Amino acid sequence: MTEVAAGTRVVPTIAELRALLDERRAAGASVALVPTMGALHDGHLALVARARDLADVVVVSIFVNPLQFGPGEDLDRYPRTLDADVAALEGLGVEFVFAPTAAEMYPHGEVGTKVTAGRVGSLYEGASRPGHFDGMLTVVAKLLNVARPDIAVFGQKDAQQVFLVRRMVRDLDVATTIAVVPTVREADGLALSSRNRYLDPAHRDAALTLSEALRAADAAAPDGLAEVLAEGAAAFGDHDEVTLDYLVVVDPETFLPVADEARGDAVVLVAARVGATRLIDNATITLG
């Protein structure tokens, strides 16, 4: 266990983290967990701020989970910036940074037991990244078992992930409350993402197409689903460097596509490749 400034401790093992949290719980403290893969930005720090408001002890996990990367994805080049991440967390009320290795989390190598994400896990991001959500749910389940937090905090930018984590916690009777923080954006509307650092200036400008598509979809929402889909997709028409993967409107209660005649609250999900970088975004709209 390594101690850094402002009382933050980097904890590399499950056994150490459990012992530290048991000690804090025995003194009556509540615990909030913020699961991350590192490469922290202001969006992550907003999650930390929310966790600090909700609990006495804040744990930020930093672990690039190999189970949620498929063949040909960016596992090897995914940014690993632990020192900078810990420096960003100093002074923010984070008591522990849990930073295990893959060998610590998966000591037997191949994982024999996984959480499956079901039908919703095979749609949208799951269709583009087969197995991604099974890997995500498996590591989140492990983190919840290790830290046993009262509250776990996630960001709305990963809307499908939030839906699946909430459903897992409900279905498996996990004694953790899931708190969700709205998407944090740049002043021009770009959703913050660890992958934004891959964008050169031209691709950074092109990436605004995702938020533009969401605004167009929202403006068309009073006219119904067909107009939402048409106007959202049209935003991608003039950008050769941006390739739309999907734009879909889902029911927030089921995360399945809404019916043609749907009215009321819905979530627009969009994913696109900007140059070599894949980005996602979403927004809540009101149809009809």
Short mmCIF file of C-alpha atoms in Angstrom, two decimals, residues 47-253:
data_model
loop_
_atom_site.label_atom_id
_atom_site.label_comp_id
_atom_site.label_asym_id
_atom_site.label_seq_id
_atom_site.Cartn_x
_atom_site.Cartn_y
_atom_site.Cartn_z
CA LEU A 47 -18.38 11.28 -10.23
CA VAL A 48 -15.88 11.64 -7.39
CA ALA A 49 -17.52 14.87 -6.23
CA ARG A 50 -20.91 13.16 -6.18
CA ALA A 51 -19.49 10.20 -4.27
CA ARG A 52 -17.97 12.57 -1.72
CA ASP A 53 -21.40 14.10 -1.16
CA LEU A 54 -23.02 10.70 -0.63
CA ALA A 55 -20.62 8.82 1.64
CA ASP A 56 -17.92 9.18 4.29
CA VAL A 57 -15.27 7.15 2.45
CA VAL A 58 -14.65 7.38 -1.31
CA VAL A 59 -12.88 4.58 -3.17
CA VAL A 60 -11.89 5.09 -6.82
CA SER A 61 -10.95 1.91 -8.64
CA ILE A 62 -8.56 2.18 -11.59
CA PHE A 63 -8.40 -1.01 -13.61
CA VAL A 64 -8.23 -1.51 -17.38
CA ASN A 65 -10.36 -4.62 -17.54
CA PRO A 66 -9.23 -7.02 -20.29
CA LEU A 67 -12.55 -8.90 -20.22
CA GLN A 68 -14.39 -6.01 -21.86
CA PHE A 69 -12.02 -5.61 -24.82
CA GLY A 70 -12.53 -7.76 -27.89
CA PRO A 71 -10.02 -8.85 -30.56
CA GLY A 72 -8.66 -5.86 -32.44
CA GLU A 73 -9.85 -3.34 -29.85
CA ASP A 74 -7.58 -0.85 -28.10
CA LEU A 75 -6.66 -2.76 -24.91
CA ASP A 76 -2.91 -2.41 -25.49
CA ARG A 77 -3.06 1.29 -26.34
CA TYR A 78 -5.74 2.25 -23.84
CA PRO A 79 -4.15 5.06 -21.80
CA ARG A 80 -2.66 4.01 -18.47
CA THR A 81 -1.84 7.12 -16.45
CA LEU A 82 -1.93 6.00 -12.82
CA ASP A 83 0.45 8.63 -11.44
CA ALA A 84 -1.44 11.46 -13.12
CA ASP A 85 -4.77 9.96 -12.07
CA VAL A 86 -3.74 9.77 -8.42
CA ALA A 87 -2.43 13.34 -8.59
CA ALA A 88 -5.81 14.46 -9.98
CA LEU A 89 -7.59 12.75 -7.07
CA GLU A 90 -5.42 14.22 -4.33
CA GLY A 91 -7.29 16.73 -2.23
CA LEU A 92 -10.71 15.66 -3.58
CA GLY A 93 -11.64 13.57 -0.57
CA VAL A 94 -10.67 10.22 -2.11
CA GLU A 95 -9.40 8.03 0.70
CA PHE A 96 -8.41 4.97 -1.35
CA VAL A 97 -7.44 4.35 -4.96
CA PHE A 98 -7.81 0.64 -5.70
CA ALA A 99 -5.36 -0.10 -8.52
CA PRO A 100 -5.04 -3.88 -8.94
CA THR A 101 -3.19 -5.71 -11.69
CA ALA A 102 -4.97 -8.14 -14.00
CA ALA A 103 -3.26 -10.96 -12.09
CA GLU A 104 -4.73 -9.66 -8.83
CA MET A 105 -8.25 -9.48 -10.26
CA TYR A 106 -8.00 -12.70 -12.27
CA PRO A 107 -5.40 -14.82 -10.48
CA HIS A 108 -6.39 -18.01 -12.31
CA GLY A 109 -6.16 -16.49 -15.76
CA GLU A 110 -9.20 -17.42 -17.82
CA VAL A 111 -12.37 -16.56 -15.92
CA GLY A 112 -14.69 -19.55 -15.61
CA THR A 113 -17.66 -17.66 -14.18
CA LYS A 114 -19.04 -14.52 -15.81
CA VAL A 115 -22.09 -12.33 -15.48
CA THR A 116 -24.06 -12.28 -18.72
CA ALA A 117 -25.76 -9.14 -19.96
CA GLY A 118 -28.62 -10.91 -21.76
CA ARG A 119 -30.45 -9.56 -24.79
CA VAL A 120 -29.79 -5.88 -24.07
CA GLY A 121 -26.10 -6.67 -23.76
CA SER A 122 -26.08 -7.92 -27.36
CA LEU A 123 -27.59 -4.71 -28.77
CA TYR A 124 -26.06 -1.33 -29.72
CA GLU A 125 -22.60 -1.30 -28.12
CA GLY A 126 -22.93 -5.03 -27.55
CA ALA A 127 -23.54 -5.66 -31.25
CA SER A 128 -20.46 -3.63 -32.17
CA ARG A 129 -18.37 -5.08 -29.33
CA PRO A 130 -19.47 -8.69 -28.69
CA GLY A 131 -18.82 -9.79 -25.12
CA HIS A 132 -18.05 -6.26 -23.94
CA PHE A 133 -20.93 -6.01 -21.50
CA ASP A 134 -20.40 -9.49 -20.08
CA GLY A 135 -16.85 -8.43 -19.25
CA MET A 136 -18.01 -5.11 -17.83
CA LEU A 137 -20.67 -6.67 -15.59
CA THR A 138 -18.25 -9.35 -14.41
CA VAL A 139 -15.66 -6.82 -13.25
CA VAL A 140 -18.29 -4.54 -11.71
CA ALA A 141 -19.69 -7.52 -9.80
CA LYS A 142 -16.18 -8.31 -8.54
CA LEU A 143 -15.59 -4.70 -7.50
CA LEU A 144 -18.90 -4.57 -5.64
CA ASN A 145 -18.04 -7.82 -3.87
CA VAL A 146 -14.57 -6.58 -2.96
CA ALA A 147 -15.50 -3.09 -1.74
CA ARG A 148 -19.09 -3.79 -0.59
CA PRO A 149 -19.94 -0.10 -1.07
CA ASP A 150 -23.16 1.46 0.11
CA ILE A 151 -23.20 3.48 -3.12
CA ALA A 152 -21.52 3.08 -6.51
CA VAL A 153 -21.37 6.08 -8.84
CA PHE A 154 -21.52 5.89 -12.64
CA GLY A 155 -21.78 8.43 -15.46
CA GLN A 156 -24.79 8.80 -17.74
CA LYS A 157 -22.53 9.03 -20.81
CA ASP A 158 -22.35 5.23 -20.71
CA ALA A 159 -26.13 4.89 -20.64
CA GLN A 160 -26.29 1.24 -21.68
CA GLN A 161 -23.71 0.34 -19.04
CA VAL A 162 -25.74 2.19 -16.39
CA PHE A 163 -28.91 0.31 -17.38
CA LEU A 164 -27.16 -3.06 -17.23
CA VAL A 165 -25.43 -2.37 -13.91
CA ARG A 166 -28.69 -1.24 -12.33
CA ARG A 167 -30.44 -4.34 -13.61
CA MET A 168 -27.66 -6.63 -12.33
CA VAL A 169 -27.79 -5.04 -8.87
CA ARG A 170 -31.57 -5.48 -8.82
CA ASP A 171 -31.60 -9.03 -10.20
CA LEU A 172 -28.83 -10.30 -7.91
CA ASP A 173 -30.02 -8.43 -4.79
CA VAL A 174 -26.73 -6.59 -4.42
CA ALA A 175 -26.87 -4.28 -1.39
CA THR A 176 -25.49 -1.26 -3.23
CA THR A 177 -27.33 1.84 -4.42
CA ILE A 178 -26.40 3.00 -7.93
CA ALA A 179 -26.06 6.77 -8.32
CA VAL A 180 -25.82 8.32 -11.80
CA VAL A 181 -24.20 11.64 -12.69
CA PRO A 182 -25.25 13.53 -15.87
CA THR A 183 -22.85 13.54 -18.81
CA VAL A 184 -20.11 16.14 -18.47
CA ARG A 185 -19.42 18.06 -21.68
CA GLU A 186 -16.95 20.55 -23.09
CA ALA A 187 -18.31 24.06 -23.67
CA ASP A 188 -19.03 23.17 -27.31
CA GLY A 189 -21.01 20.05 -26.38
CA LEU A 190 -18.48 17.25 -26.84
CA ALA A 191 -18.97 14.58 -24.17
CA LEU A 192 -15.83 14.02 -22.12
CA SER A 193 -14.18 10.67 -22.78
CA SER A 194 -10.79 9.13 -22.11
CA ARG A 195 -10.63 8.38 -25.84
CA ASN A 196 -10.89 12.07 -26.77
CA ARG A 197 -7.13 12.28 -26.30
CA TYR A 198 -6.75 10.23 -29.48
CA LEU A 199 -8.40 13.00 -31.57
CA ASP A 200 -6.23 15.41 -33.56
CA PRO A 201 -7.63 18.95 -33.98
CA ALA A 202 -9.52 18.15 -37.19
CA HIS A 203 -11.06 15.00 -35.72
CA ARG A 204 -11.83 16.88 -32.50
CA ASP A 205 -14.01 19.26 -34.52
CA ALA A 206 -15.59 16.39 -36.44
CA ALA A 207 -16.45 14.63 -33.17
CA LEU A 208 -18.99 17.37 -32.45
CA THR A 209 -21.21 15.59 -34.97
CA LEU A 210 -22.38 13.24 -32.22
CA SER A 211 -23.72 16.00 -29.98
CA GLU A 212 -25.10 17.82 -33.03
CA ALA A 213 -27.03 14.68 -33.96
CA LEU A 214 -28.48 14.48 -30.45
CA ARG A 215 -29.59 18.11 -30.59
CA ALA A 216 -31.21 17.50 -33.97
CA ALA A 217 -32.98 14.43 -32.59
CA ASP A 218 -34.25 16.39 -29.61
CA ALA A 219 -35.56 19.19 -31.83
CA ALA A 220 -37.43 16.62 -33.95
CA ALA A 221 -38.85 14.72 -30.96
CA PRO A 222 -42.28 16.44 -31.00
CA ASP A 223 -42.79 15.04 -34.53
CA GLY A 224 -42.23 11.42 -33.51
CA LEU A 225 -39.75 8.61 -33.93
CA ALA A 226 -39.33 8.68 -37.71
CA GLU A 227 -38.34 12.35 -37.67
CA VAL A 228 -35.97 11.82 -34.75
CA LEU A 229 -34.12 9.06 -36.60
CA ALA A 230 -34.05 10.97 -39.89
CA GLU A 231 -32.82 14.26 -38.42
CA GLY A 232 -30.29 12.58 -36.16
CA ALA A 233 -28.78 10.56 -38.99
CA ALA A 234 -28.78 13.59 -41.32
CA ALA A 235 -26.28 15.32 -39.04
CA PHE A 236 -23.64 12.84 -40.22
CA GLY A 237 -24.18 13.50 -43.91
CA ASP A 238 -21.52 16.18 -44.41
CA HIS A 239 -18.65 14.64 -42.46
CA ASP A 240 -16.47 12.24 -44.44
CA GLU A 241 -14.22 11.62 -41.43
CA VAL A 242 -17.13 10.47 -39.26
CA THR A 243 -18.76 7.06 -39.80
CA LEU A 244 -22.07 6.46 -38.02
CA ASP A 245 -22.29 3.09 -36.31
CA TYR A 246 -25.79 3.37 -34.90
CA LEU A 247 -28.39 5.91 -33.86
CA VAL A 248 -31.33 4.36 -32.04
CA VAL A 249 -34.13 5.45 -29.72
CA VAL A 250 -34.79 3.19 -26.72
CA ASP A 251 -37.26 2.88 -23.86
CA PRO A 252 -35.43 3.88 -20.65
CA GLU A 253 -37.26 1.16 -18.70
#
